PDB file of C-alpha atoms and ligand atoms in Angstrom:
ATOM      1  CA  MET A  29      90.847  62.297  -7.468  1.00 48.00           C
ATOM      2  CA  LYS A  30      88.227  64.803  -6.374  1.00 51.00           C
ATOM      3  CA  LYS A  31      90.432  65.867  -3.420  1.00 52.00           C
ATOM      4  CA  ALA A  32      93.373  66.411  -5.725  1.00 52.00           C
ATOM      5  CA  ILE A  33      91.362  68.822  -7.905  1.00 50.00           C
ATOM      6  CA  LEU A  34      90.212  70.728  -4.807  1.00 49.00           C
ATOM      7  CA  VAL A  35      93.753  71.133  -3.556  1.00 49.00           C
ATOM      8  CA  ALA A  36      94.839  72.327  -6.976  1.00 49.00           C
ATOM      9  CA  THR A  37      92.015  74.852  -7.078  1.00 45.00           C
ATOM     10  CA  VAL A  38      92.835  76.226  -3.646  1.00 47.00           C
ATOM     11  CA  ALA A  39      96.512  76.552  -4.564  1.00 46.00           C
ATOM     12  CA  LEU A  40      95.584  78.407  -7.751  1.00 46.00           C
ATOM     13  CA  ALA A  41      93.265  80.754  -5.886  1.00 45.00           C
ATOM     14  CA  ALA A  42      96.052  81.540  -3.346  1.00 44.00           C
ATOM     15  CA  ALA A  43      98.478  82.141  -6.169  1.00 43.00           C
ATOM     16  CA  SER A  44      96.180  84.566  -7.947  1.00 42.00           C
ATOM     17  CA  VAL A  45      95.554  86.507  -4.757  1.00 43.00           C
ATOM     18  CA  SER A  46      99.232  87.034  -4.119  1.00 40.00           C
ATOM     19  CA  ALA A  47      99.714  88.017  -7.726  1.00 40.00           C
ATOM     20  CA  LEU A  48      97.343  91.017  -7.310  1.00 41.00           C
ATOM     21  CA  PRO A  49      99.075  94.341  -7.377  1.00 41.00           C
ATOM     22  CA  ALA A  50      99.615  96.025  -3.992  1.00 39.00           C
ATOM     23  CA  LEU A  51      96.603  98.138  -3.124  1.00 39.00           C
ATOM     24  CA  GLY A  52      98.408 100.636  -0.960  1.00 37.00           C
ATOM     25  CA  HIS A  53      97.151 101.737   2.412  1.00 40.00           C
ATOM     26  CA  ASP A  54      93.559 102.670   1.730  1.00 43.00           C
ATOM     27  CA  HIS A  55      91.735 102.620   5.009  1.00 44.00           C
ATOM     28  CA  GLY A  56      88.408 103.642   3.597  1.00 45.00           C
ATOM     29  CA  HIS A  57      89.219 107.091   2.210  1.00 46.00           C
ATOM     30  CA  GLY A  58      89.906 106.435  -1.437  1.00 46.00           C
ATOM     31  CA  GLN A  59      90.866 109.592  -3.320  1.00 42.00           C
ATOM     32  CA  HIS A  60      94.554 109.573  -2.448  1.00 48.00           C
ATOM     33  CA  GLU A  61      95.712 111.000  -5.677  1.00 59.00           C
ATOM     34  CA  SER A  62      93.160 113.667  -6.324  1.00 84.00           C
ATOM     35  CA  TYR A  63      91.424 115.972  -3.920  1.00 92.00           C
ATOM     36  CA  SER A  64      88.071 117.591  -4.366  1.00 93.00           C
ATOM     37  CA  ALA A  65      89.082 121.025  -3.011  1.00 95.00           C
ATOM     38  CA  GLY A  66      92.287 121.535  -5.040  1.00 96.00           C
ATOM     39  CA  GLU A  67      95.760 120.212  -4.418  1.00 96.00           C
ATOM     40  CA  PRO A  68      98.390 120.060  -1.710  1.00 96.00           C
ATOM     41  CA  GLY A  69     100.415 123.274  -1.717  1.00 96.00           C
ATOM     42  CA  ASP A  70     104.136 123.792  -1.981  1.00 96.00           C
ATOM     43  CA  PRO A  71     105.520 125.316   1.260  1.00 94.00           C
ATOM     44  CA  ALA A  72     108.466 126.761  -0.658  1.00 96.00           C
ATOM     45  CA  LYS A  73     106.146 129.013  -2.653  1.00 96.00           C
ATOM     46  CA  PRO A  74     104.465 132.199  -1.435  1.00 95.00           C
ATOM     47  CA  SER A  75     101.148 131.920   0.272  1.00 97.00           C
ATOM     48  CA  ARG A  76      98.628 133.899   2.231  1.00 98.00           C
ATOM     49  CA  THR A  77      98.252 132.909   5.870  1.00 98.00           C
ATOM     50  CA  ILE A  78      94.820 132.352   7.322  1.00 98.00           C
ATOM     51  CA  GLU A  79      94.517 131.534  10.982  1.00 98.00           C
ATOM     52  CA  ILE A  80      91.584 129.472  12.123  1.00 98.00           C
ATOM     53  CA  GLU A  81      90.689 128.766  15.696  1.00 98.00           C
ATOM     54  CA  MET A  82      88.926 125.503  16.530  1.00 98.00           C
ATOM     55  CA  SER A  83      86.873 124.913  19.671  1.00 98.00           C
ATOM     56  CA  GLU A  84      83.715 123.233  20.923  1.00 98.00           C
ATOM     57  CA  MET A  85      82.015 123.269  18.485  1.00 97.00           C
ATOM     58  CA  ASP A  86      82.967 125.751  15.837  1.00 97.00           C
ATOM     59  CA  TYR A  87      85.584 127.415  13.685  1.00 98.00           C
ATOM     60  CA  ASN A  88      86.531 131.048  13.794  1.00 98.00           C
ATOM     61  CA  PRO A  89      86.325 132.311  11.090  1.00 98.00           C
ATOM     62  CA  PHE A  90      83.644 129.893   9.748  1.00 98.00           C
ATOM     63  CA  LYS A  91      83.711 131.453   6.277  1.00 98.00           C
ATOM     64  CA  ILE A  92      86.606 132.438   4.050  1.00 98.00           C
ATOM     65  CA  GLU A  93      87.085 133.543   0.464  1.00 98.00           C
ATOM     66  CA  VAL A  94      90.053 132.829  -1.755  1.00 98.00           C
ATOM     67  CA  LYS A  95      91.007 133.388  -5.369  1.00 97.00           C
ATOM     68  CA  ARG A  96      91.303 130.524  -7.777  1.00 97.00           C
ATOM     69  CA  GLY A  97      94.959 129.447  -7.940  1.00 97.00           C
ATOM     70  CA  GLU A  98      95.739 131.076  -4.598  1.00 97.00           C
ATOM     71  CA  GLN A  99      97.917 129.187  -2.104  1.00 98.00           C
ATOM     72  CA  ILE A 100      96.864 129.408   1.491  1.00 98.00           C
ATOM     73  CA  ARG A 101      98.829 128.469   4.583  1.00 98.00           C
ATOM     74  CA  PHE A 102      96.250 127.520   7.173  1.00 98.00           C
ATOM     75  CA  VAL A 103      97.423 127.932  10.764  1.00 98.00           C
ATOM     76  CA  LEU A 104      95.033 125.811  12.790  1.00 98.00           C
ATOM     77  CA  ARG A 105      94.881 126.504  16.501  1.00 98.00           C
ATOM     78  CA  ASN A 106      92.926 124.275  18.765  1.00 98.00           C
ATOM     79  CA  VAL A 107      91.825 126.630  21.517  1.00 98.00           C
ATOM     80  CA  GLY A 108      89.303 124.117  22.888  1.00 98.00           C
ATOM     81  CA  THR A 109      89.511 121.255  25.314  1.00 98.00           C
ATOM     82  CA  GLU A 110      88.992 118.332  22.924  1.00 97.00           C
ATOM     83  CA  ASP A 111      90.684 117.074  19.798  1.00 96.00           C
ATOM     84  CA  HIS A 112      89.458 118.689  16.612  1.00 97.00           C
ATOM     85  CA  GLU A 113      89.993 118.178  12.922  1.00 96.00           C
ATOM     86  CA  PHE A 114      90.261 120.321   9.837  1.00 97.00           C
ATOM     87  CA  LEU A 115      89.412 118.439   6.665  1.00 96.00           C
ATOM     88  CA  LEU A 116      89.177 120.298   3.405  1.00 97.00           C
ATOM     89  CA  ALA A 117      86.840 118.765   0.833  1.00 96.00           C
ATOM     90  CA  THR A 118      83.462 119.005  -0.777  1.00 96.00           C
ATOM     91  CA  THR A 119      80.406 118.565   1.464  1.00 95.00           C
ATOM     92  CA  LYS A 120      79.649 115.284  -0.305  1.00 95.00           C
ATOM     93  CA  GLU A 121      83.102 113.935   0.395  1.00 93.00           C
ATOM     94  CA  ASN A 122      83.114 115.000   3.953  1.00 94.00           C
ATOM     95  CA  LEU A 123      79.702 113.421   4.603  1.00 94.00           C
ATOM     96  CA  ALA A 124      80.922 110.101   3.122  1.00 93.00           C
ATOM     97  CA  HIS A 125      84.049 110.358   5.257  1.00 91.00           C
ATOM     98  CA  ALA A 126      81.961 111.151   8.384  1.00 91.00           C
ATOM     99  CA  ALA A 127      79.999 107.937   7.852  1.00 92.00           C
ATOM    100  CA  VAL A 128      83.233 105.940   7.854  1.00 90.00           C
ATOM    101  CA  MET A 129      84.338 107.708  10.993  1.00 88.00           C
ATOM    102  CA  LYS A 130      81.181 106.770  12.813  1.00 89.00           C
ATOM    103  CA  LYS A 131      82.310 103.161  12.487  1.00 90.00           C
ATOM    104  CA  HIS A 132      85.971 103.976  13.252  1.00 87.00           C
ATOM    105  CA  PRO A 133      85.938 106.961  15.620  1.00 78.00           C
ATOM    106  CA  HIS A 134      89.615 106.698  16.365  1.00 78.00           C
ATOM    107  CA  MET A 135      90.703 106.901  12.786  1.00 78.00           C
ATOM    108  CA  GLU A 136      93.731 109.172  12.578  1.00 73.00           C
ATOM    109  CA  HIS A 137      94.260 111.577   9.699  1.00 70.00           C
ATOM    110  CA  ASP A 138      97.590 112.383   8.244  1.00 70.00           C
ATOM    111  CA  GLU A 139      96.727 113.593   4.769  1.00 86.00           C
ATOM    112  CA  PRO A 140      97.604 116.722   2.819  1.00 92.00           C
ATOM    113  CA  ASN A 141      94.006 117.995   3.079  1.00 95.00           C
ATOM    114  CA  GLY A 142      93.324 117.209   6.698  1.00 95.00           C
ATOM    115  CA  VAL A 143      94.769 117.097  10.195  1.00 95.00           C
ATOM    116  CA  ARG A 144      93.688 116.334  13.728  1.00 95.00           C
ATOM    117  CA  VAL A 145      94.910 118.820  16.335  1.00 96.00           C
ATOM    118  CA  ALA A 146      95.096 118.163  20.078  1.00 97.00           C
ATOM    119  CA  PRO A 147      93.913 120.796  22.605  1.00 98.00           C
ATOM    120  CA  LYS A 148      96.261 123.808  22.897  1.00 98.00           C
ATOM    121  CA  LYS A 149      98.203 122.642  19.808  1.00 98.00           C
ATOM    122  CA  THR A 150      98.682 124.262  16.458  1.00 98.00           C
ATOM    123  CA  ALA A 151      99.043 122.592  13.016  1.00 97.00           C
ATOM    124  CA  GLU A 152      99.544 123.892   9.502  1.00 96.00           C
ATOM    125  CA  ILE A 153      98.308 122.931   6.107  1.00 96.00           C
ATOM    126  CA  VAL A 154      99.464 124.503   2.842  1.00 97.00           C
ATOM    127  CA  TRP A 155      96.772 124.207   0.215  1.00 98.00           C
ATOM    128  CA  LYS A 156      96.381 125.426  -3.313  1.00 97.00           C
ATOM    129  CA  PHE A 157      92.816 126.126  -4.382  1.00 98.00           C
ATOM    130  CA  THR A 158      92.918 125.214  -8.076  1.00 97.00           C
ATOM    131  CA  LYS A 159      89.183 124.652  -8.620  1.00 96.00           C
ATOM    132  CA  PRO A 160      86.366 127.228  -8.439  1.00 96.00           C
ATOM    133  CA  GLY A 161      83.389 126.496  -6.262  1.00 96.00           C
ATOM    134  CA  THR A 162      82.368 126.165  -2.670  1.00 97.00           C
ATOM    135  CA  PHE A 163      84.253 123.769  -0.400  1.00 97.00           C
ATOM    136  CA  GLU A 164      84.236 123.175   3.244  1.00 97.00           C
ATOM    137  CA  TYR A 165      86.409 122.444   6.198  1.00 98.00           C
ATOM    138  CA  SER A 166      84.869 120.181   8.753  1.00 97.00           C
ATOM    139  CA  CYS A 167      85.612 118.187  11.913  1.00 96.00           C
ATOM    140  CA  LEU A 168      84.560 114.591  11.356  1.00 93.00           C
ATOM    141  CA  ILE A 169      84.994 113.351  14.884  1.00 93.00           C
ATOM    142  CA  PRO A 170      81.546 111.885  15.620  1.00 92.00           C
ATOM    143  CA  ASN A 171      79.016 114.577  16.604  1.00 93.00           C
ATOM    144  CA  HIS A 172      81.336 117.544  16.070  1.00 96.00           C
ATOM    145  CA  ARG A 173      80.117 118.237  12.563  1.00 95.00           C
ATOM    146  CA  GLU A 174      76.518 117.770  13.716  1.00 94.00           C
ATOM    147  CA  TYR A 175      77.041 120.361  16.456  1.00 96.00           C
ATOM    148  CA  GLY A 176      78.362 122.981  14.109  1.00 95.00           C
ATOM    149  CA  MET A 177      81.944 122.246  13.109  1.00 98.00           C
ATOM    150  CA  THR A 178      81.737 123.116   9.442  1.00 97.00           C
ATOM    151  CA  GLY A 179      83.225 126.166   7.723  1.00 98.00           C
ATOM    152  CA  HIS A 180      83.003 127.259   4.096  1.00 98.00           C
ATOM    153  CA  VAL A 181      85.567 128.265   1.498  1.00 98.00           C
ATOM    154  CA  THR A 182      84.409 130.122  -1.569  1.00 98.00           C
ATOM    155  CA  VAL A 183      86.920 129.935  -4.453  1.00 98.00           C
ATOM    156  CA  LYS A 184      86.391 132.711  -7.006  1.00 96.00           C
TER     157      LYS A 184
HETATM  158 CU1   CU B 230      85.897 118.715  16.474  1.00 65.08          CU
END
């Protein structure tokens, strides 16, 4: 009798787990629908191009200014000898993300607000800065941020 109840309970638990809605592919980022630094841009619309060079261990330029509502096409050139990332977010968000990457250093990024670029390669991100404030771009590969890979975007 006792065993029958246990089996029934386990079956019920399994049924309720499979009945949960799909959670999507969240590998520790969260925030897939909204972004702290604005929103993904529309490549079909006009934008201003800003070229940023990445190397060990900085960005050039490391400081940019944009107008609120402006769309920027970032051309990201890795002129260094290691992989580098460009992740647009608030400092708070990037620090939280960096903590996750310490545990999973090989985490790949393929998100509208971030990209990893191999040496001698170039990538592009089109971004619309819809919110005023100060944001940053940072490389969250362990130790890169610590050694200086952070740049700032001021949105006026
Ligand atoms: Cu880097």
